[in-house]
DNA sequence: ACTGGCTCCTGAGGGC
DNA sequence: TGCCCTCAGGAGCCAG
């Protein structure tokens, strides 16, 4: 489900309610996520104070005074605030109770998400240690992409979706950014020139930034921490529009499978 | 070092 | 109504 804008939307929805709160209880109903949730998670966490909710790539970092909860939403996960005594829904796997705040529920039908507890610096955790730069932060630009792409034969779409290169660019936004930059997704990463990587980096920033502003993209059921859907779907020019006319030239958009992912592009505008 | 393919899992939607 | 097939917003892992 969530790409970077959806994760950031979740963070913004949760932080005002949870920052500074004391964790009074944690319940794991279903530990079988991407990695098993340790039995000891509640006893490790309860009694700790949540200092702040941060985001790194598509991971949410719940920084407590005594450690850090690293949460990933996988493809179908969500973290929502619900009133106490809200009936359990299917796939509500974990619940956290904070003093003076609604309950925090982790729901994930496909269970591709994960929860890790660390007491060392989360940046050193194996899930985070190899990650590339944040696309909306400093240290990401066309020069970086161009340099890392040298000699690479992988398709440029897979290249920008590789979290070691740049984080947070999932299938929707990779598709949109390549369309905006006029680059064909199947082109080898090493065959894209510097000027075009400048345009691509700018397109990635623009697309992700706009999506964050609009609360992310709700395809079927994404909701932010406040339970509201995202509105970026209406802005999608390419993703999910295979066969429909290109908004720039009117040609039918082509739909292909690339690296096991649905890929849409305009055969005329994207070269 | 790269690359492509497979995998985890449930649910929705289309065709028959 | 039901069954079977395909596909879905991620990304770690593995063989070649």
PDB file of C-alpha atoms (C1' of nucleotides) in Angstrom:
ATOM      1  CA  UNK A   1       0.000   0.000   0.000  1.00  0.00           C
ATOM      2  CA  UNK A   2       2.090   2.814   1.201  1.00  0.00           C
ATOM      3  CA  UNK A   3       4.894   4.610  -0.507  1.00  0.00           C
ATOM      4  CA  UNK A   4       6.740   7.495   1.061  1.00  0.00           C
ATOM      5  CA  UNK A   5       3.858  10.014   0.928  1.00  0.00           C
ATOM      6  CA  UNK A   6       1.498   7.567   2.614  1.00  0.00           C
ATOM      7  CA  UNK A   7       4.012   6.801   5.349  1.00  0.00           C
ATOM      8  CA  UNK A   8       4.680  10.498   5.901  1.00  0.00           C
ATOM      9  CA  UNK A   9       0.923  11.146   5.988  1.00  0.00           C
ATOM     10  CA  UNK A  10       0.609   8.467   8.649  1.00  0.00           C
ATOM     11  CA  UNK A  11       3.453  10.014  10.647  1.00  0.00           C
ATOM     12  CA  UNK A  12       1.873  13.455  10.533  1.00  0.00           C
ATOM     13  CA  UNK A  13      -1.440  12.045  11.645  1.00  0.00           C
ATOM     14  CA  UNK A  14       0.030  10.192  14.606  1.00  0.00           C
ATOM     15  CA  UNK A  15       2.742  12.469  15.950  1.00  0.00           C
ATOM     16  CA  UNK A  16       0.533  15.240  17.427  1.00  0.00           C
ATOM     17  CA  UNK A  17      -1.427  12.677  19.428  1.00  0.00           C
ATOM     18  CA  UNK A  18       1.436  10.465  20.567  1.00  0.00           C
ATOM     19  CA  UNK A  19       4.610  12.525  20.941  1.00  0.00           C
ATOM     20  CA  UNK A  20       5.570  12.722  24.596  1.00  0.00           C
ATOM     21  CA  UNK A  21       3.070  10.068  25.756  1.00  0.00           C
ATOM     22  CA  UNK A  22       3.697   7.201  28.159  1.00  0.00           C
ATOM     23  CA  UNK A  23       3.094   3.691  26.793  1.00  0.00           C
ATOM     24  CA  UNK A  24       0.878   1.848  29.275  1.00  0.00           C
ATOM     25  CA  UNK A  25       0.098  -1.381  27.392  1.00  0.00           C
ATOM     26  CA  UNK A  26       0.875  -3.285  24.228  1.00  0.00           C
ATOM     27  CA  UNK A  27      -0.987  -6.292  22.862  1.00  0.00           C
ATOM     28  CA  UNK A  28       0.231  -8.562  20.080  1.00  0.00           C
ATOM     29  CA  UNK A  29      -2.696 -10.552  18.704  1.00  0.00           C
ATOM     30  CA  UNK A  30      -0.903 -11.884  15.625  1.00  0.00           C
ATOM     31  CA  UNK A  31       2.907 -12.016  15.694  1.00  0.00           C
ATOM     32  CA  UNK A  32       3.337 -13.548  12.236  1.00  0.00           C
ATOM     33  CA  UNK A  33       4.388 -10.508  10.223  1.00  0.00           C
ATOM     34  CA  UNK A  34       7.234 -10.338   7.696  1.00  0.00           C
ATOM     35  CA  UNK A  35       9.489 -11.053  10.635  1.00  0.00           C
ATOM     36  CA  UNK A  36       7.965 -12.542  13.789  1.00  0.00           C
ATOM     37  CA  UNK A  37       7.089  -9.978  16.422  1.00  0.00           C
ATOM     38  CA  UNK A  38       9.006 -11.047  19.557  1.00  0.00           C
ATOM     39  CA  UNK A  39       6.926 -12.287  22.480  1.00  0.00           C
ATOM     40  CA  UNK A  40       8.810  -9.918  24.713  1.00  0.00           C
ATOM     41  CA  UNK A  41       7.796  -6.799  22.770  1.00  0.00           C
ATOM     42  CA  UNK A  42       5.210  -5.554  25.312  1.00  0.00           C
ATOM     43  CA  UNK A  43       7.465  -5.978  28.336  1.00  0.00           C
ATOM     44  CA  UNK A  44      10.318  -4.289  26.507  1.00  0.00           C
ATOM     45  CA  UNK A  45       8.210  -1.296  25.555  1.00  0.00           C
ATOM     46  CA  UNK A  46       5.630  -0.715  28.276  1.00  0.00           C
ATOM     47  CA  UNK A  47       6.562   2.011  30.705  1.00  0.00           C
ATOM     48  CA  UNK A  48       8.575   3.854  28.097  1.00  0.00           C
ATOM     49  CA  UNK A  49       7.873   7.373  26.980  1.00  0.00           C
ATOM     50  CA  UNK A  50       7.499   8.088  23.259  1.00  0.00           C
ATOM     51  CA  UNK A  51       9.688  11.070  22.516  1.00  0.00           C
ATOM     52  CA  UNK A  52       8.758  11.518  18.874  1.00  0.00           C
ATOM     53  CA  UNK A  53       7.596   9.770  15.722  1.00  0.00           C
ATOM     54  CA  UNK A  54      10.031  10.047  12.841  1.00  0.00           C
ATOM     55  CA  UNK A  55      10.257   8.604   9.356  1.00  0.00           C
ATOM     56  CA  UNK A  56      13.197   7.150   7.441  1.00  0.00           C
ATOM     57  CA  UNK A  57      12.400   5.925   3.940  1.00  0.00           C
ATOM     58  CA  UNK A  58       9.147   3.962   4.330  1.00  0.00           C
ATOM     59  CA  UNK A  59       9.904   3.104   7.940  1.00  0.00           C
ATOM     60  CA  UNK A  60       8.260   4.817  10.876  1.00  0.00           C
ATOM     61  CA  UNK A  61      10.566   5.262  13.862  1.00  0.00           C
ATOM     62  CA  UNK A  62       8.824   5.496  17.211  1.00  0.00           C
ATOM     63  CA  UNK A  63      11.641   6.830  19.354  1.00  0.00           C
ATOM     64  CA  UNK A  64      11.140   5.988  23.019  1.00  0.00           C
ATOM     65  CA  UNK A  65      13.367   6.942  25.912  1.00  0.00           C
ATOM     66  CA  UNK A  66      14.341   3.285  26.216  1.00  0.00           C
ATOM     67  CA  UNK A  67      14.573   2.203  22.592  1.00  0.00           C
ATOM     68  CA  UNK A  68      12.976   2.537  19.192  1.00  0.00           C
ATOM     69  CA  UNK A  69      10.121   0.733  17.452  1.00  0.00           C
ATOM     70  CA  UNK A  70      10.804   0.390  13.720  1.00  0.00           C
ATOM     71  CA  UNK A  71       7.547  -0.107  11.836  1.00  0.00           C
ATOM     72  CA  UNK A  72       7.023  -0.905   8.166  1.00  0.00           C
ATOM     73  CA  UNK A  73       3.573  -1.071   6.594  1.00  0.00           C
ATOM     74  CA  UNK A  74       4.455  -3.435   3.771  1.00  0.00           C
ATOM     75  CA  UNK A  75       1.930  -3.291   0.942  1.00  0.00           C
ATOM     76  CA  UNK A  76      -1.285  -3.365   2.888  1.00  0.00           C
ATOM     77  CA  UNK A  77      -0.526  -2.142   6.393  1.00  0.00           C
ATOM     78  CA  UNK A  78      -1.905   0.828   8.274  1.00  0.00           C
ATOM     79  CA  UNK A  79      -1.438   2.439  11.670  1.00  0.00           C
ATOM     80  CA  UNK A  80      -4.528   4.192  12.953  1.00  0.00           C
ATOM     81  CA  UNK A  81      -5.725   5.863  16.093  1.00  0.00           C
ATOM     82  CA  UNK A  82      -8.978   4.467  17.402  1.00  0.00           C
ATOM     83  CA  UNK A  83     -10.987   5.104  20.573  1.00  0.00           C
ATOM     84  CA  UNK A  84     -10.572   2.717  23.467  1.00  0.00           C
ATOM     85  CA  UNK A  85     -12.870  -0.336  23.249  1.00  0.00           C
ATOM     86  CA  UNK A  86     -13.166  -0.101  19.462  1.00  0.00           C
ATOM     87  CA  UNK A  87     -14.161  -3.604  18.282  1.00  0.00           C
ATOM     88  CA  UNK A  88     -11.376  -5.607  16.698  1.00  0.00           C
ATOM     89  CA  UNK A  89     -11.362  -5.644  12.949  1.00  0.00           C
ATOM     90  CA  UNK A  90      -9.995  -8.451  10.825  1.00  0.00           C
ATOM     91  CA  UNK A  91      -6.205  -8.152  10.584  1.00  0.00           C
ATOM     92  CA  UNK A  92      -5.841  -5.874  13.575  1.00  0.00           C
ATOM     93  CA  UNK A  93      -2.584  -7.476  14.691  1.00  0.00           C
ATOM     94  CA  UNK A  94      -1.135  -5.180  17.346  1.00  0.00           C
ATOM     95  CA  UNK A  95      -2.449  -2.466  19.643  1.00  0.00           C
ATOM     96  CA  UNK A  96      -0.589   0.093  21.733  1.00  0.00           C
ATOM     97  CA  UNK A  97      -2.156   2.038  24.590  1.00  0.00           C
ATOM     98  CA  UNK A  98      -0.757   5.454  25.505  1.00  0.00           C
ATOM     99  CA  UNK A  99      -1.724   7.518  28.508  1.00  0.00           C
ATOM    100  CA  UNK A 100      -4.150  10.255  27.478  1.00  0.00           C
ATOM    101  CA  UNK A 101      -4.349   9.265  23.805  1.00  0.00           C
ATOM    102  CA  UNK A 102      -6.449   7.055  21.521  1.00  0.00           C
ATOM    103  CA  UNK A 103      -5.266   3.502  20.939  1.00  0.00           C
ATOM    104  CA  UNK A 104      -2.755   2.876  18.175  1.00  0.00           C
ATOM    105  CA  UNK A 105      -3.696  -0.111  16.005  1.00  0.00           C
ATOM    106  CA  UNK A 106      -1.544  -1.899  13.467  1.00  0.00           C
ATOM    107  CA  UNK A 107      -3.658  -3.562  10.776  1.00  0.00           C
ATOM    108  CA  UNK A 108      -2.141  -5.474   7.854  1.00  0.00           C
ATOM    109  CA  UNK A 109      -4.119  -7.998   5.757  1.00  0.00           C
ATOM    110  CA  UNK A 110      -1.127  -9.322   3.835  1.00  0.00           C
ATOM    111  CA  UNK A 111       1.281  -9.226   6.766  1.00  0.00           C
ATOM    112  CA  UNK A 112       4.169  -7.989   4.608  1.00  0.00           C
ATOM    113  CA  UNK A 113       4.854  -5.294   7.183  1.00  0.00           C
ATOM    114  CA  UNK A 114       7.075  -5.560  10.229  1.00  0.00           C
ATOM    115  CA  UNK A 115       7.743  -4.331  13.749  1.00  0.00           C
ATOM    116  CA  UNK A 116      11.242  -4.350  15.226  1.00  0.00           C
ATOM    117  CA  UNK A 117      12.376  -3.142  18.636  1.00  0.00           C
ATOM    118  CA  UNK A 118      15.940  -1.869  18.936  1.00  0.00           C
ATOM    119  CA  UNK A 119      17.904  -0.344  21.779  1.00  0.00           C
ATOM    120  CA  UNK A 120      20.887   0.603  19.607  1.00  0.00           C
ATOM    121  CA  UNK A 121      20.720   3.419  17.072  1.00  0.00           C
ATOM    122  CA  UNK A 122      17.970   2.494  14.567  1.00  0.00           C
ATOM    123  CA  UNK A 123      20.116   3.807  11.706  1.00  0.00           C
ATOM    124  CA  UNK A 124      22.440   0.856  12.328  1.00  0.00           C
ATOM    125  CA  UNK A 125      19.667  -1.727  12.069  1.00  0.00           C
ATOM    126  CA  UNK A 126      20.095  -4.039   9.103  1.00  0.00           C
ATOM    127  CA  UNK A 127      16.873  -2.753   7.523  1.00  0.00           C
ATOM    128  CA  UNK A 128      18.055   0.855   7.593  1.00  0.00           C
ATOM    129  CA  UNK A 129      21.829   0.751   7.373  1.00  0.00           C
ATOM    130  CA  UNK A 130      22.095   0.364   3.604  1.00  0.00           C
ATOM    131  CA  UNK A 131      19.497   2.907   2.555  1.00  0.00           C
ATOM    132  CA  UNK A 132      20.126   5.695   0.074  1.00  0.00           C
ATOM    133  CA  UNK A 133      19.245   9.359   0.587  1.00  0.00           C
ATOM    134  CA  UNK A 134      15.794  10.795   1.210  1.00  0.00           C
ATOM    135  CA  UNK A 135      14.373  12.118  -2.078  1.00  0.00           C
ATOM    136  CA  UNK A 136      12.931  15.213  -0.411  1.00  0.00           C
ATOM    137  CA  UNK A 137      16.077  15.971   1.569  1.00  0.00           C
ATOM    138  CA  UNK A 138      19.530  17.256   0.763  1.00  0.00           C
ATOM    139  CA  UNK A 139      21.911  14.871  -0.931  1.00  0.00           C
ATOM    140  CA  UNK A 140      19.541  13.751  -3.652  1.00  0.00           C
ATOM    141  CA  UNK A 141      19.847  15.142  -7.154  1.00  0.00           C
ATOM    142  CA  UNK A 142      20.437  14.251 -10.777  1.00  0.00           C
ATOM    143  CA  UNK A 143      24.189  14.162 -10.324  1.00  0.00           C
ATOM    144  CA  UNK A 144      23.851  11.406  -7.740  1.00  0.00           C
ATOM    145  CA  UNK A 145      21.562   9.340  -9.960  1.00  0.00           C
ATOM    146  CA  UNK A 146      23.845   9.832 -12.942  1.00  0.00           C
ATOM    147  CA  UNK A 147      26.926   8.802 -11.000  1.00  0.00           C
ATOM    148  CA  UNK A 148      25.337   5.678  -9.474  1.00  0.00           C
ATOM    149  CA  UNK A 149      23.835   4.647 -12.825  1.00  0.00           C
ATOM    150  CA  UNK A 150      27.165   4.454 -14.615  1.00  0.00           C
ATOM    151  CA  UNK A 151      27.461   1.101 -16.346  1.00  0.00           C
ATOM    152  CA  UNK A 152      24.173  -0.192 -14.947  1.00  0.00           C
ATOM    153  CA  UNK A 153      22.025  -2.151 -17.376  1.00  0.00           C
ATOM    154  CA  UNK A 154      19.023  -2.456 -15.088  1.00  0.00           C
ATOM    155  CA  UNK A 155      15.881  -0.637 -16.279  1.00  0.00           C
ATOM    156  CA  UNK A 156      15.793   2.941 -15.019  1.00  0.00           C
ATOM    157  CA  UNK A 157      12.449   2.303 -13.327  1.00  0.00           C
ATOM    158  CA  UNK A 158      13.844  -0.551 -11.234  1.00  0.00           C
ATOM    159  CA  UNK A 159      16.918   1.600 -10.595  1.00  0.00           C
ATOM    160  CA  UNK A 160      14.981   4.456  -8.981  1.00  0.00           C
ATOM    161  CA  UNK A 161      12.864   1.979  -7.036  1.00  0.00           C
ATOM    162  CA  UNK A 162      16.025   0.487  -5.503  1.00  0.00           C
ATOM    163  CA  UNK A 163      16.192   1.787  -1.930  1.00  0.00           C
ATOM    164  CA  UNK A 164      20.004   1.671  -1.967  1.00  0.00           C
ATOM    165  CA  UNK A 165      19.921   4.366  -4.666  1.00  0.00           C
ATOM    166  CA  UNK A 166      17.139   6.570  -3.295  1.00  0.00           C
ATOM    167  CA  UNK A 167      14.444   5.631  -0.804  1.00  0.00           C
ATOM    168  CA  UNK A 168      10.693   5.934  -0.875  1.00  0.00           C
ATOM    169  CA  UNK A 169      10.038   5.723  -4.611  1.00  0.00           C
ATOM    170  CA  UNK A 170       7.506   2.927  -5.103  1.00  0.00           C
ATOM    171  CA  UNK A 171       5.649   1.749  -8.157  1.00  0.00           C
ATOM    172  CA  UNK A 172       3.103   4.563  -8.358  1.00  0.00           C
ATOM    173  CA  UNK A 173       5.522   7.442  -8.015  1.00  0.00           C
ATOM    174  CA  UNK A 174       8.262   5.866 -10.138  1.00  0.00           C
ATOM    175  CA  UNK A 175       5.698   5.546 -12.917  1.00  0.00           C
ATOM    176  CA  UNK A 176       4.538   9.138 -12.493  1.00  0.00           C
ATOM    177  CA  UNK A 177       8.024  10.630 -12.231  1.00  0.00           C
ATOM    178  CA  UNK A 178       9.297   8.847 -15.348  1.00  0.00           C
ATOM    179  CA  UNK A 179       6.257  10.067 -17.235  1.00  0.00           C
ATOM    180  CA  UNK A 180       6.835  13.613 -16.036  1.00  0.00           C
ATOM    181  CA  UNK A 181      10.511  13.442 -17.026  1.00  0.00           C
ATOM    182  CA  UNK A 182       9.783  11.896 -20.425  1.00  0.00           C
ATOM    183  CA  UNK A 183      11.979   8.856 -19.807  1.00  0.00           C
ATOM    184  CA  UNK A 184      10.973   5.372 -20.891  1.00  0.00           C
ATOM    185  CA  UNK A 185      10.880   3.049 -17.867  1.00  0.00           C
ATOM    186  CA  UNK A 186      12.548   0.194 -19.728  1.00  0.00           C
ATOM    187  CA  UNK A 187      15.624   2.208 -20.715  1.00  0.00           C
ATOM    188  CA  UNK A 188      18.863   0.991 -19.150  1.00  0.00           C
ATOM    189  CA  UNK A 189      19.839   3.191 -16.220  1.00  0.00           C
ATOM    190  CA  UNK A 190      23.339   3.664 -17.629  1.00  0.00           C
ATOM    191  CA  UNK A 191      21.894   4.930 -20.912  1.00  0.00           C
ATOM    192  CA  UNK A 192      20.237   7.983 -19.361  1.00  0.00           C
ATOM    193  CA  UNK A 193      22.243  11.177 -19.556  1.00  0.00           C
ATOM    194  CA  UNK A 194      22.986  13.750 -16.885  1.00  0.00           C
ATOM    195  CA  UNK A 195      20.455  16.322 -18.070  1.00  0.00           C
ATOM    196  CA  UNK A 196      17.684  13.757 -18.094  1.00  0.00           C
ATOM    197  CA  UNK A 197      18.622  12.594 -14.599  1.00  0.00           C
ATOM    198  CA  UNK A 198      18.364  16.207 -13.464  1.00  0.00           C
ATOM    199  CA  UNK A 199      14.821  16.230 -14.822  1.00  0.00           C
ATOM    200  CA  UNK A 200      14.042  12.870 -13.239  1.00  0.00           C
ATOM    201  CA  UNK A 201      15.312  13.876  -9.804  1.00  0.00           C
ATOM    202  CA  UNK A 202      13.233  17.039 -10.021  1.00  0.00           C
ATOM    203  CA  UNK A 203      10.187  15.030 -11.121  1.00  0.00           C
ATOM    204  CA  UNK A 204      10.592  12.630  -8.195  1.00  0.00           C
ATOM    205  CA  UNK A 205      10.753  15.559  -5.772  1.00  0.00           C
ATOM    206  CA  UNK A 206       7.741  17.230  -7.371  1.00  0.00           C
ATOM    207  CA  UNK A 207       5.567  14.128  -7.461  1.00  0.00           C
ATOM    208  CA  UNK A 208       6.395  13.020  -3.931  1.00  0.00           C
ATOM    209  CA  UNK A 209       6.077  16.523  -2.546  1.00  0.00           C
ATOM    210  CA  UNK A 210       2.669  17.060  -4.106  1.00  0.00           C
ATOM    211  CA  UNK A 211       1.488  13.652  -2.924  1.00  0.00           C
ATOM    212  CA  UNK A 212       2.560  14.420   0.654  1.00  0.00           C
ATOM    213  CA  UNK A 213       0.659  17.705   0.473  1.00  0.00           C
ATOM    214  CA  UNK A 214      -2.448  15.864  -0.672  1.00  0.00           C
ATOM    215  CA  UNK A 215      -2.285  13.196   1.997  1.00  0.00           C
ATOM    216  CA  UNK A 216      -0.962  10.405  -0.207  1.00  0.00           C
ATOM    217  CA  UNK A 217      -2.656   8.203  -2.786  1.00  0.00           C
ATOM    218  CA  UNK A 218      -5.643   6.096  -1.807  1.00  0.00           C
ATOM    219  CA  UNK A 219      -6.115   3.310  -4.369  1.00  0.00           C
ATOM    220  CA  UNK A 220      -8.493   1.142  -2.443  1.00  0.00           C
ATOM    221  CA  UNK A 221      -8.213   1.592   1.272  1.00  0.00           C
ATOM    222  CA  UNK A 222      -5.269   3.691   2.370  1.00  0.00           C
ATOM    223  CA  UNK A 223      -6.079   6.013   5.258  1.00  0.00           C
ATOM    224  CA  UNK A 224      -3.749   8.206   7.257  1.00  0.00           C
ATOM    225  CA  UNK A 225      -3.390   8.070  11.025  1.00  0.00           C
ATOM    226  CA  UNK A 226      -6.512  10.205  11.279  1.00  0.00           C
ATOM    227  CA  UNK A 227      -8.550   7.756   9.192  1.00  0.00           C
ATOM    228  CA  UNK A 228      -8.845  10.031   6.160  1.00  0.00           C
ATOM    229  CA  UNK A 229      -8.023   8.894   2.613  1.00  0.00           C
ATOM    230  CA  UNK A 230      -5.406  10.545   0.403  1.00  0.00           C
ATOM    231  CA  UNK A 231      -6.383  12.656  -2.559  1.00  0.00           C
ATOM    232  CA  UNK A 232      -3.417  12.278  -4.901  1.00  0.00           C
ATOM    233  CA  UNK A 233      -5.161   9.600  -6.935  1.00  0.00           C
ATOM    234  CA  UNK A 234      -6.971  12.277  -8.917  1.00  0.00           C
ATOM    235  CA  UNK A 235      -3.603  13.693  -9.914  1.00  0.00           C
ATOM    236  CA  UNK A 236      -2.207  10.474 -11.381  1.00  0.00           C
ATOM    237  CA  UNK A 237      -1.375  11.115 -15.038  1.00  0.00           C
ATOM    238  CA  UNK A 238      -0.006   7.679 -15.890  1.00  0.00           C
ATOM    239  CA  UNK A 239      -0.233   5.027 -13.172  1.00  0.00           C
ATOM    240  CA  UNK A 240      -3.274   2.805 -13.610  1.00  0.00           C
ATOM    241  CA  UNK A 241      -4.170   4.432 -16.953  1.00  0.00           C
ATOM    242  CA  UNK A 242      -2.896   1.792 -19.385  1.00  0.00           C
ATOM    243  CA  UNK A 243      -4.812   2.008 -22.683  1.00  0.00           C
ATOM    244  CA  UNK A 244      -6.182   5.443 -21.878  1.00  0.00           C
ATOM    245  CA  UNK A 245      -5.004   8.515 -23.813  1.00  0.00           C
ATOM    246  CA  UNK A 246      -1.805  10.265 -22.765  1.00  0.00           C
ATOM    247  CA  UNK A 247      -2.668  13.605 -21.171  1.00  0.00           C
ATOM    248  CA  UNK A 248       0.068  15.259 -23.246  1.00  0.00           C
ATOM    249  CA  UNK A 249      -0.240  13.754 -26.738  1.00  0.00           C
ATOM    250  CA  UNK A 250      -3.419  11.677 -26.744  1.00  0.00           C
ATOM    251  CA  UNK A 251      -1.704   8.429 -27.767  1.00  0.00           C
ATOM    252  CA  UNK A 252      -2.846   5.373 -25.811  1.00  0.00           C
ATOM    253  CA  UNK A 253      -0.637   4.700 -22.817  1.00  0.00           C
ATOM    254  CA  UNK A 254       1.113   1.336 -22.966  1.00  0.00           C
ATOM    255  CA  UNK A 255       1.022  -1.135 -20.103  1.00  0.00           C
ATOM    256  CA  UNK A 256       3.801  -3.687 -19.591  1.00  0.00           C
ATOM    257  CA  UNK A 257       5.276  -5.809 -16.866  1.00  0.00           C
ATOM    258  CA  UNK A 258       8.742  -4.786 -15.817  1.00  0.00           C
ATOM    259  CA  UNK A 259      10.582  -6.506 -13.003  1.00  0.00           C
ATOM    260  CA  UNK A 260       7.311  -8.098 -11.856  1.00  0.00           C
ATOM    261  CA  UNK A 261       5.582  -4.734 -11.540  1.00  0.00           C
ATOM    262  CA  UNK A 262       2.874  -3.112 -13.624  1.00  0.00           C
ATOM    263  CA  UNK A 263       4.456  -0.372 -15.693  1.00  0.00           C
ATOM    264  CA  UNK A 264       2.630   2.255 -17.719  1.00  0.00           C
ATOM    265  CA  UNK A 265       4.218   4.755 -20.083  1.00  0.00           C
ATOM    266  CA  UNK A 266       3.542   6.829 -23.183  1.00  0.00           C
ATOM    267  CA  UNK A 267       5.403   5.306 -26.148  1.00  0.00           C
ATOM    268  CA  UNK A 268       5.518   8.726 -27.801  1.00  0.00           C
ATOM    269  CA  UNK A 269       6.394  11.087 -24.947  1.00  0.00           C
ATOM    270  CA  UNK A 270       8.785   8.746 -23.124  1.00  0.00           C
ATOM    271  CA  UNK A 271      12.005   7.757 -24.886  1.00  0.00           C
TER     272      UNK A 271
ATOM    273  C1'  DA B   1      29.086  -6.673  -8.423  1.00  0.00           C
ATOM    274  C1'  DC B   2      24.735  -7.018 -10.977  1.00  0.00           C
ATOM    275  C1'  DT B   3      20.570  -8.999 -12.568  1.00  0.00           C
ATOM    276  C1'  DG B   4      16.294 -11.075 -12.779  1.00  0.00           C
ATOM    277  C1'  DG B   5      13.115 -14.030 -10.563  1.00  0.00           C
ATOM    278  C1'  DC B   6      10.771 -15.783  -6.482  1.00  0.00           C
ATOM    279  C1'  DT B   7       8.690 -15.308  -2.205  1.00  0.00           C
ATOM    280  C1'  DC B   8       5.884 -14.068   1.852  1.00  0.00           C
ATOM    281  C1'  DC B   9       0.069 -13.283   2.411  1.00  0.00           C
ATOM    282  C1'  DT B  10      -4.961 -11.944   1.840  1.00  0.00           C
ATOM    283  C1'  DG B  11      -8.525  -9.871  -0.861  1.00  0.00           C
ATOM    284  C1'  DA B  12     -10.665  -7.849  -4.879  1.00  0.00           C
ATOM    285  C1'  DG B  13     -12.228  -8.164  -9.428  1.00  0.00           C
ATOM    286  C1'  DG B  14     -13.105 -10.269 -13.905  1.00  0.00           C
ATOM    287  C1'  DG B  15     -14.464 -14.197 -16.854  1.00  0.00           C
ATOM    288  C1'  DC B  16     -17.128 -18.170 -17.286  1.00  0.00           C
TER     289       DC B  16
ATOM    290  C1'  DT C   1     -23.862 -17.684  -6.594  1.00  0.00           C
ATOM    291  C1'  DG C   2     -19.477 -19.810  -7.096  1.00  0.00           C
ATOM    292  C1'  DC C   3     -15.033 -21.130  -8.770  1.00  0.00           C
ATOM    293  C1'  DC C   4     -10.666 -20.108 -10.742  1.00  0.00           C
ATOM    294  C1'  DC C   5      -7.366 -17.022 -12.355  1.00  0.00           C
ATOM    295  C1'  DT C   6      -4.673 -12.705 -12.100  1.00  0.00           C
ATOM    296  C1'  DC C   7      -3.200  -8.834  -9.890  1.00  0.00           C
ATOM    297  C1'  DA C   8      -2.056  -5.496  -5.969  1.00  0.00           C
ATOM    298  C1'  DG C   9       0.885   0.335  -3.073  1.00  0.00           C
ATOM    299  C1'  DG C  10       7.197  -3.781  -0.766  1.00  0.00           C
ATOM    300  C1'  DA C  11      11.483  -5.559  -0.592  1.00  0.00           C
ATOM    301  C1'  DG C  12      14.571  -9.338   1.202  1.00  0.00           C
ATOM    302  C1'  DC C  13      16.796 -13.205  -0.552  1.00  0.00           C
ATOM    303  C1'  DC C  14      18.797 -16.354  -3.785  1.00  0.00           C
ATOM    304  C1'  DA C  15      20.963 -18.484  -7.765  1.00  0.00           C
ATOM    305  C1'  DG C  16      23.383 -17.636 -11.910  1.00  0.00           C
TER     306       DG C  16
END
